[in-house]
Coordinates of C-alpha atoms and ligand atoms in Angstrom, one line a residue:
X1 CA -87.7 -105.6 83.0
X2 CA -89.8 -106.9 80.2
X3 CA -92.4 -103.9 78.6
X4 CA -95.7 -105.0 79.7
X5 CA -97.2 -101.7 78.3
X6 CA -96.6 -100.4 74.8
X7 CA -97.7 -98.6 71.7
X8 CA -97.2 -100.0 67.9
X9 CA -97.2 -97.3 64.9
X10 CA -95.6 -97.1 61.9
X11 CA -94.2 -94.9 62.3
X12 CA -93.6 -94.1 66.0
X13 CA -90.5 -93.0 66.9
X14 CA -92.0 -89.2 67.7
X15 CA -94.8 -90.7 69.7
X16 CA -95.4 -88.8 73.0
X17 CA -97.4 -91.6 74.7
X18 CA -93.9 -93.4 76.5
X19 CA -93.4 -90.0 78.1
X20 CA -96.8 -89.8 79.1
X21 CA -97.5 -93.0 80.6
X22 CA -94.2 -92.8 82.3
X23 CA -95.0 -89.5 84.0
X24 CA -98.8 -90.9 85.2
X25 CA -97.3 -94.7 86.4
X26 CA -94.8 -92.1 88.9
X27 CA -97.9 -89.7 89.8
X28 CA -99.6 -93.1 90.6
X29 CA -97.0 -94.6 92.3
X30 CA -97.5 -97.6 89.5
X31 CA -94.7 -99.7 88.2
X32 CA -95.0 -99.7 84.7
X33 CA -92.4 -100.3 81.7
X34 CA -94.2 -98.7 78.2
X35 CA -92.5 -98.7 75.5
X36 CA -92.9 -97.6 71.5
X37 CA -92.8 -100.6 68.9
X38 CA -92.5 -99.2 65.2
X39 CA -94.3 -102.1 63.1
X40 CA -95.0 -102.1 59.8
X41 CA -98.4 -103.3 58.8
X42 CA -97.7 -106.6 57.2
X43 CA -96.0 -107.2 60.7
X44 CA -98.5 -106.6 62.9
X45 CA -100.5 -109.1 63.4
X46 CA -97.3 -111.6 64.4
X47 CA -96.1 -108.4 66.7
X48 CA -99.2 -108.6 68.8
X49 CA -98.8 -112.0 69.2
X50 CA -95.2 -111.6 70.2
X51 CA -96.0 -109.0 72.8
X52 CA -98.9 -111.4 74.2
X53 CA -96.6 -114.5 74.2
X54 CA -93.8 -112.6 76.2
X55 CA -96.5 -111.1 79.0
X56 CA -97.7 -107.9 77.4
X57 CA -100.6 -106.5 79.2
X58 CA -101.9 -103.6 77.9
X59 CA -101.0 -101.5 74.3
X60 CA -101.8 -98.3 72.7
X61 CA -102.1 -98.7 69.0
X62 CA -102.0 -95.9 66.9
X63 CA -101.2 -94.8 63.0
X64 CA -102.1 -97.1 60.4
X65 CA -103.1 -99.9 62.5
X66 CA -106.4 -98.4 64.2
X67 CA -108.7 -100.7 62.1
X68 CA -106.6 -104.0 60.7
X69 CA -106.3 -104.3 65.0
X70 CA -110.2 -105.2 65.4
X71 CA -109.4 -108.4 63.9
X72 CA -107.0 -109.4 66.6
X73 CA -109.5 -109.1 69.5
X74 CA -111.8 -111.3 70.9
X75 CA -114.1 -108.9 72.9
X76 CA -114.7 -104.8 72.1
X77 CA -116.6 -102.1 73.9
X78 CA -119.7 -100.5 72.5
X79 CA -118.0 -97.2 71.4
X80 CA -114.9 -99.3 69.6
X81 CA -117.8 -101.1 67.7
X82 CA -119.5 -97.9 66.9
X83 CA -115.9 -96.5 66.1
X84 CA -114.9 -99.3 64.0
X85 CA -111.2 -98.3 65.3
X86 CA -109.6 -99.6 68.2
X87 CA -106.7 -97.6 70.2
X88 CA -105.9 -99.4 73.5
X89 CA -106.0 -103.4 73.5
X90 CA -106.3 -105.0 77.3
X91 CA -105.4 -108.2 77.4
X92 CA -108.3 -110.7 77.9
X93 CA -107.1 -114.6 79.0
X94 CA -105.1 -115.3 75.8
X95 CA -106.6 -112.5 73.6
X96 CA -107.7 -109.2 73.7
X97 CA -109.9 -106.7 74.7
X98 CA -110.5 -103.7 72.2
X99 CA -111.6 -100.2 73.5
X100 CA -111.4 -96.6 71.8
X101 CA -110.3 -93.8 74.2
X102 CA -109.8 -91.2 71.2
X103 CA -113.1 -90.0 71.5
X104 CA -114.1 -89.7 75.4
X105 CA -110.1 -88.1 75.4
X106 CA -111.5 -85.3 72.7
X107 CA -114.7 -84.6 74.6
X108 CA -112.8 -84.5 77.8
X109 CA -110.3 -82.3 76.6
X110 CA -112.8 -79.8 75.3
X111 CA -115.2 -79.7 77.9
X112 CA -113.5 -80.1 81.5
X113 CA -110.0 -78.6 80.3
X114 CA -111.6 -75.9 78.3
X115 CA -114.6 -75.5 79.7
X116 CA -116.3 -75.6 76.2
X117 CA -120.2 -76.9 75.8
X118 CA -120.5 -79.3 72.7
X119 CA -124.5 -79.3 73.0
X120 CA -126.4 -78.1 70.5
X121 CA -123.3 -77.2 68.2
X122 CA -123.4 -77.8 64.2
X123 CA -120.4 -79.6 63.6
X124 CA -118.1 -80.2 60.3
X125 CA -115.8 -83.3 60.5
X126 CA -112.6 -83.6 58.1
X127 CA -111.5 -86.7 57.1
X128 CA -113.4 -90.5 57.8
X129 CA -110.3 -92.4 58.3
X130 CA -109.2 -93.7 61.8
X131 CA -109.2 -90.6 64.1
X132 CA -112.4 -89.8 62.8
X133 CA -114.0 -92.9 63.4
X134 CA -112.5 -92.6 66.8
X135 CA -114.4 -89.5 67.8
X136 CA -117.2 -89.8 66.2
X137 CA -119.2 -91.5 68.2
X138 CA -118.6 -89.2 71.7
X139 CA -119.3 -86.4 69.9
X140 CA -123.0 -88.1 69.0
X141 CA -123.1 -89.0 72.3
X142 CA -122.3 -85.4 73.7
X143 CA -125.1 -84.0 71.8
X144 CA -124.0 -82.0 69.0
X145 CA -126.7 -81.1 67.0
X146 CA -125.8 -82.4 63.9
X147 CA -122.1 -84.2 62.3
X148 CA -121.7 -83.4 58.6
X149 CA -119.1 -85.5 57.5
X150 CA -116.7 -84.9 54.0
X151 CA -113.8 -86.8 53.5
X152 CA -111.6 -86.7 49.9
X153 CA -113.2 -90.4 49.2
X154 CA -116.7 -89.9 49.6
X155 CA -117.1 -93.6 49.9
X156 CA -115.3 -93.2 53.6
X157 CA -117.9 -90.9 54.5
X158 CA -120.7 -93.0 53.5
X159 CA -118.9 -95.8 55.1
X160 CA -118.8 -94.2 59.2
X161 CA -122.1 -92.1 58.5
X162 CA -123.7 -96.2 58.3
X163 CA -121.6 -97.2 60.9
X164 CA -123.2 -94.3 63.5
X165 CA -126.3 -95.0 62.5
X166 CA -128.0 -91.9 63.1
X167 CA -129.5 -90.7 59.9
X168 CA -131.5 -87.6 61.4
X169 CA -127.9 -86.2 62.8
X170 CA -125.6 -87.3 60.4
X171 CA -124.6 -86.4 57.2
X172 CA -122.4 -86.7 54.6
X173 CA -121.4 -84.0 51.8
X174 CA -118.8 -84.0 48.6
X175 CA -115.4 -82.0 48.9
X176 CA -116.9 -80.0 46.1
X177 CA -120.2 -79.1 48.1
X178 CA -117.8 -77.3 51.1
X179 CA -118.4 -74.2 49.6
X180 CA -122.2 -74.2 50.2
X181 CA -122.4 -75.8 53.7
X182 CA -123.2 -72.6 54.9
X183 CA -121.4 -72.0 58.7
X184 CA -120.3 -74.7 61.7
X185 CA -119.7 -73.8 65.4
X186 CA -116.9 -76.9 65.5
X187 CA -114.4 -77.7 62.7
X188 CA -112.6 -80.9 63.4
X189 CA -109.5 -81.4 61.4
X190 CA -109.5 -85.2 61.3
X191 CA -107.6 -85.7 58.5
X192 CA -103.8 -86.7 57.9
X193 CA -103.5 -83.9 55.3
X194 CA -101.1 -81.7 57.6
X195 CA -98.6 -84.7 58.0
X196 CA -97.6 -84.2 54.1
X197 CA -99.5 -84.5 50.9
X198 CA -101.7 -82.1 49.2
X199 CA -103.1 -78.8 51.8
X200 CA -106.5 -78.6 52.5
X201 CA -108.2 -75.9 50.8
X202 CA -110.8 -75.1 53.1
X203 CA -112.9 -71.9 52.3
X204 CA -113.8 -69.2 54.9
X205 CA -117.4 -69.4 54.9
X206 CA -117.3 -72.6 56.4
X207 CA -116.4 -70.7 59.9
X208 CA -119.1 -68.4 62.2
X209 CA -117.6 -66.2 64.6
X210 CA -118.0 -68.3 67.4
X211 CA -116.5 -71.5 65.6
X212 CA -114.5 -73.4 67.4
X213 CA -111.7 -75.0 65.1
X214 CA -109.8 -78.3 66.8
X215 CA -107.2 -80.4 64.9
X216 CA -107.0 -83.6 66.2
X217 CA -102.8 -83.6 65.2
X218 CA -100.5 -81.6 67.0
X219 CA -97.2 -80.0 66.8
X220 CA -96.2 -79.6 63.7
X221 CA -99.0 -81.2 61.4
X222 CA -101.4 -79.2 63.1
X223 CA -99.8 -75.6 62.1
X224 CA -101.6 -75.4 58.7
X225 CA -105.1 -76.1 60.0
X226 CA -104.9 -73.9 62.9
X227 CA -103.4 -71.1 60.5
X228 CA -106.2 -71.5 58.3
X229 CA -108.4 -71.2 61.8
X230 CA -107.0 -68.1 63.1
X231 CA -107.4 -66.4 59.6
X232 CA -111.0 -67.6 59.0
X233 CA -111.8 -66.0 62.4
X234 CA -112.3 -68.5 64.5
X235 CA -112.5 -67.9 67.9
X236 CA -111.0 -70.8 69.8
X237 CA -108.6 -73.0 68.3
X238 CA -107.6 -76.2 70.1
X239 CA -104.8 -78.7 68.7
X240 CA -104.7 -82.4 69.3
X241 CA -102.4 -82.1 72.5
X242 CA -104.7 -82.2 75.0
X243 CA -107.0 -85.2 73.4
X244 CA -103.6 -86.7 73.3
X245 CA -103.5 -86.5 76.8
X246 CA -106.4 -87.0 78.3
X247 CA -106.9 -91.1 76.0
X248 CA -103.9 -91.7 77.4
X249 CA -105.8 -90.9 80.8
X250 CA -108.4 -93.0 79.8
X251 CA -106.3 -96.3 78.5
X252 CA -104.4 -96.2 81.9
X253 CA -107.8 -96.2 83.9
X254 CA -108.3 -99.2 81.7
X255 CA -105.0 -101.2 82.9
X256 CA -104.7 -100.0 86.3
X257 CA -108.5 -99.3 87.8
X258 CA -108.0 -95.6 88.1
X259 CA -107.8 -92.6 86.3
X260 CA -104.9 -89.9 86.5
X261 CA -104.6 -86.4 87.0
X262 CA -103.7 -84.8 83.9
X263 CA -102.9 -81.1 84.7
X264 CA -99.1 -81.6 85.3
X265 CA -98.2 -83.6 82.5
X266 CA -100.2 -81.7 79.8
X267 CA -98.9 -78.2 81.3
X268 CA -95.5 -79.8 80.8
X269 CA -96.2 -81.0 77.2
X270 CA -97.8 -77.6 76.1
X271 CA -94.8 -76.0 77.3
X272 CA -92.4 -77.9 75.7
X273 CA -94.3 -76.9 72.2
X274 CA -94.5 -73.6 72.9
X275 CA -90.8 -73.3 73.5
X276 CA -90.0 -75.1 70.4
X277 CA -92.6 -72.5 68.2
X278 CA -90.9 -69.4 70.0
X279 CA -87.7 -71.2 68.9
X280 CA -88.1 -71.6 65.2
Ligands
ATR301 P1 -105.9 -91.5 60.7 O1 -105.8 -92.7 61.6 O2 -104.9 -90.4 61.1 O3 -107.3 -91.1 60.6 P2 -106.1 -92.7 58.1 O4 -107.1 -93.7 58.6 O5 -105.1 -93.0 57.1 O6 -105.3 -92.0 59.3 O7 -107.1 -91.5 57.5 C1 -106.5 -90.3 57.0 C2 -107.7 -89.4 56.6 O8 -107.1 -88.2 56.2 C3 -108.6 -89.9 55.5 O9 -109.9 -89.4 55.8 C4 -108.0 -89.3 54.3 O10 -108.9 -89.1 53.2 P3 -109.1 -90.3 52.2 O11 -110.0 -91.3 52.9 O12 -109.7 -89.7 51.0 O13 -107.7 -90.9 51.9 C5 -107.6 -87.9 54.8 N1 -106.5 -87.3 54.1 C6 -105.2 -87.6 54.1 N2 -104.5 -86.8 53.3 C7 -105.4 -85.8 52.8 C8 -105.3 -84.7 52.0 N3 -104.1 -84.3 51.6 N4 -106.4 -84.0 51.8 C9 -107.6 -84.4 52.3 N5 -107.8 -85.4 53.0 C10 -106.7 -86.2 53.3

């Protein structure tokens, strides 16, 4: 059967998202081939068309394609726009439709699987490449006080604080200033710095006792962040797992009208990790 369904990252190969839209098309009693296609950036625009021209339907796109994808589509939601950062691409006639389901996926995660309340929360994001741009947004929208943004290249920053547009709520500060941002209640790790390259160096009095510290990675790349987390005191600590998860949710409700359960597959998932932490 030909993929109708897939995800393109470069790389790919260790992407959950096959396993997890394979376990919600047999929950929903969908028939549904999803695949991963590894494609390197100068390939990607003439992959997309491929997938198009052979029936593709639906995609996931994921790491480093999140932005050069907006040029491929002829139509984007609201919160893609506000994003600049596309992750799931329905198709439209003979083009596409763009949408961004990273951020309504974090949100979701946080406050119907952990119960948490975003409202009113001060709230330090990492990092202004893709995943940031993704979230962004649905954290505005569920009403966090204020966003202070710091990336490494402060231009970044500048870049998605215009993009949101809310001056009175958003902010952006230097790497060098982290030191005298006083305390946040969330700490988003939405950098790639936990995937290799140089370690954050994040100090302590950036987290209050009733922080809440969430990487947006998980497994592996998100060990150092969450260390740093647990020794700055923070009370919960949330990796990227469930956010994972619950987009996926999100980009299936796009392709087939409704939304899955998500409890089974992300017990199964978290499981899975912890097994391989208590085996290391
Ligand atoms: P993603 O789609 O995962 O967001 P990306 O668009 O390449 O990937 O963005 C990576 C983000 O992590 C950027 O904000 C990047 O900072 P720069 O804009 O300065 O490159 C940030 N980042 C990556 N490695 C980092 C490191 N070692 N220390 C701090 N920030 C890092």
């Amino acid at each position: 059967m030909t993929a109708k369904f897939a995800v393109f990252g470069h790389p790919v190969a260790h992407s959950l998202s096959p396993r997890i839209h394979a376990a919600f098309a047999r929950q929903e009693g969908v028939d549904m081939a999803y695949v991963a296609r590894d494609t390197a950036p100068e390939d990607f625009a003439a992959a997309i068309h491929t997938f198009g021209a052979i029936g593709g339907l639906g995609a996931n796109i994921t790491l480093p394609h999140k932005e050069r994808v907006m040029a491929l589509c002829s139509q984007m939601s609201d919160r893609a726009k506000r994003a600049g950062a596309v992750n799931t691409l329905t198709r439209a006639g003979a083009s596409w439709h763009g949408d961004n389901t990273d951020g309504v996926g974090l949100v979701h995660d946080l406050t119907e699987r952990h119960r948490l309340d975003l409202r009113g929360r001060r709230v330090l994001l990492l990092g202004a490449g893709g995943a940031a741009r993704g979230v962004a947004p649905s954290l505005l929208d569920a009403g966090v006080d204020s966003l202070w943004i710091v990336n490494r290249s402060p231009e970044k920053a500048d870049a998605l604080s215009d993009a949101l547009g809310e001056p009175g709520r958003v902010h952006t500060r230097y790497v060098a200033d982290l030191g005298s941002l006083g305390d946040f209640e969330l700490i988003i790790n939405a950098t790639s710095a936990g995937r290799g390259g140089e370690p954050l160096s994040l100090p302590f009095s950036l987290a209050s006792p009733r922080c809440l510290a969430v990487d947006l990675s998980y497994g592996e790349a998100a060990i150092p962040f969450m260390a740093w987390a647990n020794a700055a005191g923070c009370t919960h600590r949330i990796d990227g797992l469930g956010m994972l998860v619950e987009q996926a949710a999100e980009s299936f409700a796009l392709w087939h009208g409704r939304r899955p359960d998500t409890d089974a597959v992300y017990a199964e998932l978290s499981a899975k990790a912890d097994a391989l932490h208590t085996a290391d």
